[in-house]
Short mmCIF file of C-alpha atoms in Angstrom, two decimals:
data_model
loop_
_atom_site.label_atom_id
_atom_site.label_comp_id
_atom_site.label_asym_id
_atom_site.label_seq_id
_atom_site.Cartn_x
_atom_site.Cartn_y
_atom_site.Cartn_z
CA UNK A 1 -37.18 28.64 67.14
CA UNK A 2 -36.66 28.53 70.90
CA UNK A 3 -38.51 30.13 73.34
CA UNK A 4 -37.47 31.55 76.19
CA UNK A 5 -39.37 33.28 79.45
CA UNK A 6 -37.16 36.36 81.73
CA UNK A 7 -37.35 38.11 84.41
CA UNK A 8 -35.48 41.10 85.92
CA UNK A 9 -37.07 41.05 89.50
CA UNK A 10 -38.64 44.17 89.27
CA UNK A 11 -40.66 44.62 92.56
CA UNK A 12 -42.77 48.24 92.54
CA UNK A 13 -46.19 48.13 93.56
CA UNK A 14 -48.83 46.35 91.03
CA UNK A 15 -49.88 49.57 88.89
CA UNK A 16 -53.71 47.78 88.68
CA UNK A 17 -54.29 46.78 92.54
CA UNK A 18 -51.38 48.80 94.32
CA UNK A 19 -49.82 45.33 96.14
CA UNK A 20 -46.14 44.82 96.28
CA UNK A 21 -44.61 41.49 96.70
CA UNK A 22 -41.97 41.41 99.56
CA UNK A 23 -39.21 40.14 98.43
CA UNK A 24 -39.76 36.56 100.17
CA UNK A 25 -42.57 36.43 98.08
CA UNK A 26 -40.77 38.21 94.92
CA UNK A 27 -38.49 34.97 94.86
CA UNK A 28 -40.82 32.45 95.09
CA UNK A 29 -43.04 34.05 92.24
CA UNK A 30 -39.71 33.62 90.26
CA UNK A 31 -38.98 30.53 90.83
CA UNK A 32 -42.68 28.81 90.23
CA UNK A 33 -42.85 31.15 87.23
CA UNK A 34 -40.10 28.82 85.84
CA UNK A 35 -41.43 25.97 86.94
CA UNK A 36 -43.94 26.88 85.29
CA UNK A 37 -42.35 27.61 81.93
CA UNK A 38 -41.08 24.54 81.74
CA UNK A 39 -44.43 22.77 81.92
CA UNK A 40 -46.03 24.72 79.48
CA UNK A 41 -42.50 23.68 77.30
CA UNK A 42 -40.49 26.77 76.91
CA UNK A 43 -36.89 26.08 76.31
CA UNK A 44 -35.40 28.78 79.07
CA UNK A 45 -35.83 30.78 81.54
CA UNK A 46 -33.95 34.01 82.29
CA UNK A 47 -32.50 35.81 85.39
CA UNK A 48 -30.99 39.37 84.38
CA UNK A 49 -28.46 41.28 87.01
CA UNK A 50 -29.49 44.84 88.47
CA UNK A 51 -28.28 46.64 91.48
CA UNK A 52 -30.44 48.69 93.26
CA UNK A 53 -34.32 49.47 93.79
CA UNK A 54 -36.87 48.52 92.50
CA UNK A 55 -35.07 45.25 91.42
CA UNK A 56 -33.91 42.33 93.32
CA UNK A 57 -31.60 40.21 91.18
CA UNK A 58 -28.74 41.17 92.35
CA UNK A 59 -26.98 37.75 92.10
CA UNK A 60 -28.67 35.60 88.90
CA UNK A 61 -26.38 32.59 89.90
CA UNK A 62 -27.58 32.18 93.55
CA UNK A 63 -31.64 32.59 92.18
CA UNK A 64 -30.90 30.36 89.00
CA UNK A 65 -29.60 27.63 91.29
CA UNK A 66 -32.92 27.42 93.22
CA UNK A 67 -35.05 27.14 89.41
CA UNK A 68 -31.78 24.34 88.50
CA UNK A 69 -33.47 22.66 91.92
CA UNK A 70 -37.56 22.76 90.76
CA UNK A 71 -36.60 22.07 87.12
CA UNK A 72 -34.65 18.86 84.77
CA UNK A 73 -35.41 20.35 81.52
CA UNK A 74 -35.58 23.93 80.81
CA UNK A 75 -32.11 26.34 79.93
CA UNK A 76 -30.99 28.37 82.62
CA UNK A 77 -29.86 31.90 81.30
CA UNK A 78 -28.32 35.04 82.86
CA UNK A 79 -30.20 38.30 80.74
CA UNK A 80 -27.84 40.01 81.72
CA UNK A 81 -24.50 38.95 83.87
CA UNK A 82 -22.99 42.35 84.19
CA UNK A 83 -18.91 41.65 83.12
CA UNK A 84 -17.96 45.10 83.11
CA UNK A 85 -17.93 45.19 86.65
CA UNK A 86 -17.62 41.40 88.18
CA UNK A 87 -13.66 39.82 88.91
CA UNK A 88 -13.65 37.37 85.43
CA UNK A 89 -12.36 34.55 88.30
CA UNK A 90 -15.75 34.75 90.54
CA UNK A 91 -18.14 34.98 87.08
CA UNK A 92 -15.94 31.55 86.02
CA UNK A 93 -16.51 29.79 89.24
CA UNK A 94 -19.79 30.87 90.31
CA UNK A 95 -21.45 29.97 86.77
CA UNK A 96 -19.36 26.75 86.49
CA UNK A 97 -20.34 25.51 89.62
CA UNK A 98 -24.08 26.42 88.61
CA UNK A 99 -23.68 24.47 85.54
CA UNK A 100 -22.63 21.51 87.16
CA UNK A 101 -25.45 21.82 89.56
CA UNK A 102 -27.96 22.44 86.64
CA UNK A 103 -26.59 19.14 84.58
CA UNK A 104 -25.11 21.66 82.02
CA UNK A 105 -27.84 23.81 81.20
CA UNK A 106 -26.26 27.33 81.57
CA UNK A 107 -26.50 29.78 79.15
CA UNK A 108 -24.72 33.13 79.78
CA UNK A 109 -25.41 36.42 78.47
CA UNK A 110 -23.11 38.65 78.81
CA UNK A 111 -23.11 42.76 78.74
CA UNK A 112 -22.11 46.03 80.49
CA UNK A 113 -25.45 46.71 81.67
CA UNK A 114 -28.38 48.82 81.47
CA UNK A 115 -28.35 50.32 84.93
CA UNK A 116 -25.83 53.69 85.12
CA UNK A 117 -26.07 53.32 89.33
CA UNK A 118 -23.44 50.07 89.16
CA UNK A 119 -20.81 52.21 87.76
CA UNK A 120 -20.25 54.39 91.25
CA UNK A 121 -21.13 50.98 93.22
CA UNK A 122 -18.83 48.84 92.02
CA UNK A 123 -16.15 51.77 91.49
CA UNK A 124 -16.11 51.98 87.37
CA UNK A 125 -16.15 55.06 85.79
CA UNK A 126 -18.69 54.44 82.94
CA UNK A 127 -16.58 55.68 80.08
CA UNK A 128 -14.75 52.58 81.30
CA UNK A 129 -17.52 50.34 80.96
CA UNK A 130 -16.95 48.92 77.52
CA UNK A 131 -12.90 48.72 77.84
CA UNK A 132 -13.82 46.83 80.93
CA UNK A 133 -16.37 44.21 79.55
CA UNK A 134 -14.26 43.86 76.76
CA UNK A 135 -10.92 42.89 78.99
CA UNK A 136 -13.34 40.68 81.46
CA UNK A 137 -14.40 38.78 78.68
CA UNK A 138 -11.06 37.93 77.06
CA UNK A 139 -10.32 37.10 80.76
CA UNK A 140 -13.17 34.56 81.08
CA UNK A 141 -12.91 33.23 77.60
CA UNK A 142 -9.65 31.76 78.75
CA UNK A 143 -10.42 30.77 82.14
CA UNK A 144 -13.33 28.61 81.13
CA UNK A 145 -11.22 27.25 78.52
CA UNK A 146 -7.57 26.82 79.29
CA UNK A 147 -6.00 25.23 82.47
CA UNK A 148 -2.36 26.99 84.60
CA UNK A 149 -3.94 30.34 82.44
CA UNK A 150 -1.45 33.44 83.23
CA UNK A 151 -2.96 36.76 82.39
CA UNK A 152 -1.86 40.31 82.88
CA UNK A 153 -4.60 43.72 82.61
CA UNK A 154 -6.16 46.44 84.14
CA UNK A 155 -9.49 45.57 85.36
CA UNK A 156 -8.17 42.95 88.22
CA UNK A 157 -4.61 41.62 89.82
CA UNK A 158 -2.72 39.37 87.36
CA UNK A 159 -3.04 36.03 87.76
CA UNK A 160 0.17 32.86 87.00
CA UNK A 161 -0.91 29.56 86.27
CA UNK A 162 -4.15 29.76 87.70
CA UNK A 163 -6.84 27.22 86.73
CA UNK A 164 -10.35 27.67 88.61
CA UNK A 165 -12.63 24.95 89.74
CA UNK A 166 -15.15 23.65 89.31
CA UNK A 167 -14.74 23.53 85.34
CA UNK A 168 -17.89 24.00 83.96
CA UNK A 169 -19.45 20.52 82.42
CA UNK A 170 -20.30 22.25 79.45
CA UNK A 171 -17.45 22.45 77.10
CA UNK A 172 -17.42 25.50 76.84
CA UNK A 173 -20.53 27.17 78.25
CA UNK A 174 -22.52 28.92 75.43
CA UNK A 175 -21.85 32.45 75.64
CA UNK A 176 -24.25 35.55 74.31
CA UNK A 177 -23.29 39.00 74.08
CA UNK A 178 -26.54 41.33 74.97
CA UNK A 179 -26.94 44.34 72.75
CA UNK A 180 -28.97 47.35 73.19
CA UNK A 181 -26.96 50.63 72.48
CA UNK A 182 -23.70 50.28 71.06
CA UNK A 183 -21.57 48.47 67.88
CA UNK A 184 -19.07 47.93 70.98
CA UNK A 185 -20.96 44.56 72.12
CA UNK A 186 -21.78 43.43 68.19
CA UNK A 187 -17.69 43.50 67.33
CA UNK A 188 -16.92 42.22 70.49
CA UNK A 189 -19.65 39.23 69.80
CA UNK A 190 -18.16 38.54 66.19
CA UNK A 191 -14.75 38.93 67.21
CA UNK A 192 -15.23 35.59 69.34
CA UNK A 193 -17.74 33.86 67.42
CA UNK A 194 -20.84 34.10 69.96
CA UNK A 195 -23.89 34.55 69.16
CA UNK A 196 -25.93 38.40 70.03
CA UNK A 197 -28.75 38.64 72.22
CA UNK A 198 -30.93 41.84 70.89
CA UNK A 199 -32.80 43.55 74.00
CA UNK A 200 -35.28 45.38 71.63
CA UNK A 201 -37.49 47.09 74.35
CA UNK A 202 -37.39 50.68 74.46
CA UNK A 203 -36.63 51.94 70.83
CA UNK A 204 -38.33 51.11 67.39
CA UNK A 205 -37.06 47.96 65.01
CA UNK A 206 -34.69 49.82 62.92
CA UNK A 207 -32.23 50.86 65.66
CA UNK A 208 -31.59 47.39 66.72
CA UNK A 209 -31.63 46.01 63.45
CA UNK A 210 -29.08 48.38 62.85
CA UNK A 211 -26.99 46.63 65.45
CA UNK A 212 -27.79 43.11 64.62
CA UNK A 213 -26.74 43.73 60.62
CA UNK A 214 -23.59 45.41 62.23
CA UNK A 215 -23.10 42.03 63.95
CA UNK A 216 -23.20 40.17 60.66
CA UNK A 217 -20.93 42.81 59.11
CA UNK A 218 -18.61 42.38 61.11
CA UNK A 219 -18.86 38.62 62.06
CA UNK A 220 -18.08 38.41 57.89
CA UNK A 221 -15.12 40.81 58.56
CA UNK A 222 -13.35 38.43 60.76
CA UNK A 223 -13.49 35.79 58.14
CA UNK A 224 -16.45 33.79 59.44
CA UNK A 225 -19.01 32.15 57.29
CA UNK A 226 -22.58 33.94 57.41
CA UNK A 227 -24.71 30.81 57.88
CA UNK A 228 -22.96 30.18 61.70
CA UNK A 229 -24.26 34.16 62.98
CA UNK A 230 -26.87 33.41 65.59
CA UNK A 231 -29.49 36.07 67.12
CA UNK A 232 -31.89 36.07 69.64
CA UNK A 233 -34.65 38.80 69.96
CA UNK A 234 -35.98 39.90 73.22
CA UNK A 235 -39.92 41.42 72.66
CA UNK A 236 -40.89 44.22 75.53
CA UNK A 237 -44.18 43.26 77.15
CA UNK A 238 -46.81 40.64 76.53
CA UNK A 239 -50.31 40.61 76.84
CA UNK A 240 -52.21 38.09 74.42
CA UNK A 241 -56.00 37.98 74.40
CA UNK A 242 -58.80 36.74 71.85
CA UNK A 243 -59.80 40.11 71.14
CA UNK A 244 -57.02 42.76 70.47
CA UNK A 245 -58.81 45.44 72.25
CA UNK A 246 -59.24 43.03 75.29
CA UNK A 247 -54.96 42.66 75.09
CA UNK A 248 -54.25 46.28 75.00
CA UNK A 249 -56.42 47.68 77.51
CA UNK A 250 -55.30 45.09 79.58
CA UNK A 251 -51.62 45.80 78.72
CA UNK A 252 -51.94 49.57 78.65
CA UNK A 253 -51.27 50.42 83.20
CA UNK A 254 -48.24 47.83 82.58
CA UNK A 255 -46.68 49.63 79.65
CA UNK A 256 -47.91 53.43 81.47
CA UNK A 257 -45.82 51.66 84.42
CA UNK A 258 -42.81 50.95 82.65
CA UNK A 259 -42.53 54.14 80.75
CA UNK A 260 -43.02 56.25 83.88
CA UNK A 261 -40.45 54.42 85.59
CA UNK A 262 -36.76 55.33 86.07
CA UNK A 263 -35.75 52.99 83.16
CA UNK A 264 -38.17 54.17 80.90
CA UNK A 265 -36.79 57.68 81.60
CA UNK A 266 -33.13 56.39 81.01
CA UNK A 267 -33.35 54.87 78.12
CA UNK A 268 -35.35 57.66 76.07
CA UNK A 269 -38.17 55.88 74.36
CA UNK A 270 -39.15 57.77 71.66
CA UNK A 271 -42.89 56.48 71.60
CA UNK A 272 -44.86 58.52 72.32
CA UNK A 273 -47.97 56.69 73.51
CA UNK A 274 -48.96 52.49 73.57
CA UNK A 275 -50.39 52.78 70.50
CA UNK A 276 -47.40 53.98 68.86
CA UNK A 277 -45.12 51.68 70.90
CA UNK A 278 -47.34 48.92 69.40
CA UNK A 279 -46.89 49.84 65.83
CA UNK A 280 -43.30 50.43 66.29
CA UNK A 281 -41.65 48.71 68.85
CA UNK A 282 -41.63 44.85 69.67
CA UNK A 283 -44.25 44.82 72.79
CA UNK A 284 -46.26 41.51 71.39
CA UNK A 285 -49.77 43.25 72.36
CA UNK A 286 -52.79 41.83 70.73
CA UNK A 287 -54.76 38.49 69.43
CA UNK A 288 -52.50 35.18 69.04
CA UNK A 289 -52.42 36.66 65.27
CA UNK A 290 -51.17 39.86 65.69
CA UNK A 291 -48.58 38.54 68.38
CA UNK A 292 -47.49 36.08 65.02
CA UNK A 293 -47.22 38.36 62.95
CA UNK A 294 -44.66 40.70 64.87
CA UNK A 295 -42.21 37.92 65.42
CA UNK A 296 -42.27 37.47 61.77
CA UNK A 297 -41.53 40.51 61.05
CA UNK A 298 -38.84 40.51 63.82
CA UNK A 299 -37.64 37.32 62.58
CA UNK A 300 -37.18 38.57 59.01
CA UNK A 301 -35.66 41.81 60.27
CA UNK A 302 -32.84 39.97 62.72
CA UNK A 303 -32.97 36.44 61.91
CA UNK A 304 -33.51 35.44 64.62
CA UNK A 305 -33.42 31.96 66.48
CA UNK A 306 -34.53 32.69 69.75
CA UNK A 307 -37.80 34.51 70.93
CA UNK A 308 -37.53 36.11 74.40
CA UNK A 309 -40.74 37.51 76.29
CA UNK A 310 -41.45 38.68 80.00
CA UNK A 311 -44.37 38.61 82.01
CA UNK A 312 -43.09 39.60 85.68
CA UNK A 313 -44.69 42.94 85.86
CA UNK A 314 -48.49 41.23 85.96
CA UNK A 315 -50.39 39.29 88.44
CA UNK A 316 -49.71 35.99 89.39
CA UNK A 317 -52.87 34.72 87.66
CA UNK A 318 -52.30 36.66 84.55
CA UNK A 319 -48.72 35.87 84.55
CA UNK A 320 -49.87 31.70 84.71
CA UNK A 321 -52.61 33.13 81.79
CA UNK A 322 -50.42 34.88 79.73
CA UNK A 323 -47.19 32.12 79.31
CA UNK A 324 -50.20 29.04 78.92
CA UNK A 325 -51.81 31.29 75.83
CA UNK A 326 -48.62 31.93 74.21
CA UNK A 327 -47.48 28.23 74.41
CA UNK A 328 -50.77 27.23 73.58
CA UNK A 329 -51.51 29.52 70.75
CA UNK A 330 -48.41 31.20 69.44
CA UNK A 331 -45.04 29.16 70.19
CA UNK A 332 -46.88 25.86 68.09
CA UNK A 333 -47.52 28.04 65.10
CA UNK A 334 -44.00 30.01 64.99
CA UNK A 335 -41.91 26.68 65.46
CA UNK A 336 -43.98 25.11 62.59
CA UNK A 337 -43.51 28.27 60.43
CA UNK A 338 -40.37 29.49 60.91
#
């Protein structure tokens, strides 16, 4: 099991003391919380791509280059690089270039996005969205593959014997396809043999399950053996303490934050209070025990071979607090067990 630590820059005001960092400061939190992942021995660390307020990641490649710099060890990965609406040529030189810089430790995850407000920025219509991820993709495939690649479609000019550079020193660049909503991003996964990142943080187990076992389906549909399907599991929240009531009273303004927010309003969470979103949903609330025994039950739900958490909402102490118990108390017993 690897472990890996995200973030999504998310920069609203601390729903405990009211601070906000600017976004000098929102950056350098970033980048020393991967630093310090990679002490404590996590195997990644994650820069997702949003446009617009209250986020700042608009560019994962630029902010992933400054971890590459602090760090030797740890993956880089993108959760998510936004394909539907990036030219296929910049995503294959930008990331290629980072990959080099990094000593080939790029990861991409892929997807269309979580955020409807890139749609009328970047000019896509969003019934587009899919139709356009899926033509990027076949796009990028190639160029990160092939050399003189000539390519005709709709989402960009065509190009004749074009091969970019740098080439990425990776050969080829692992490549996950995030999932959240649709079967869309499953096929398109199993059509190409990738492996499926599951987001998992607004809805109960069962609706992304239902994805991931769509995934399999359909990975066995195209005539690919079941053993080489690979998951990863992204858990929303976490707050570990000794005592379980210490955990989720200490989680509970975070999670009020997040479901008062404009994403928790997009994406229609059904819970209907913590409680409930801890006995149905993936937050990993609770004693070192209790934050087990979800990812086992995750794990024998998905199958999953990668565990992803978050902590950028909290405090820079409890953010420090919160990745050293986990690695101290959780990873160790999960990578023994599972």
């Amino acid at each position: 099991m690897r472990f890996i630590v995200s973030s999504l820059l998310s920069n609203g005001p601390d729903p405990v003391t009211g601070r906000q960092y600017s976004a000098a400061e929102k950056y350098r939190n970033v980048v020393d919380q991967a630093v310090t992942a990679e002490e404590f021995g996590y195997d990644g660390y994650g820069v997702g791509e949003r446009h617009g307020e209250p986020f700042l990641s608009p560019s994962p490649a630029v902010l992933l280059a400054a971890i590459a710099a602090r760090t030797s060890a740890i993956r880089l990965f993108t959760t998510v690089t936004v394909l539907s609406i990036l030219d296929p040529v910049r995503v294959a030189e930008d990331y290629a270039m980072l990959d080099q810089l990094s000593g080939g430790r790029l990861e991409l995850i892929i997807g269309k996005g979580n955020d409807p407000r890139h749609f009328a920025l970047f000019g896509l219509e969003e019934e587009q969205q899919w139709s356009h991820l899926a033509e990027n993709y076949g796009l990028l495939h190639r160029l990160w593959r092939e050399e003189k690649v000539t390519w005709a479609g709709t989402t960009r000019p065509p190009l004749t014997g074009v091969t970019t550079h740098p080439r990425p020193l990776q050969q080829p660049v692992p490549v996950w396809h995030g999932s959240a909503t649709s079967e869309q991003s499953t096929d398109l996964a199993a059509r190409y043999g990738d492996p499926l990142f599951s987001a998992n943080s607004f809805h109960p187990l069962e609706k992304y399950r239902a994805l991931v076992d769509h995934y399999r389906e359909r990975w066995a549909h195209y005539g690919r053996a079941p053993e080489d399907a690979r998951v990863g599991t992204g858990f929303g929240g976490l707050f570990v303490a000794k005592r379980s009531q210490d955990a989720v009273e200490g989680f509970r303004p975070y999670w009020n934050a997040l479901f008062a927010s404009a994403a928790g309003r997009h994406n229609n969470s059904p819970f209907s209070s913590l409680e409930d979103a801890l006995e149905r949903g993936s937050a990993l609330v609770g004693s070192p025990q209790q934050v087990i025994d979800k990812i086992h039950r995750y794990h024998e739900a998905f199958g999953n071979e990668v565990v992803g958490i978050g902590v950028d909402s909290l405090t820079e102490e409890l953010q420090r607090e919160q990745l050293a118990l986990f690695a101290a108390e959780v990873a160790p017993v999960i990578r023994r067990e599972l």
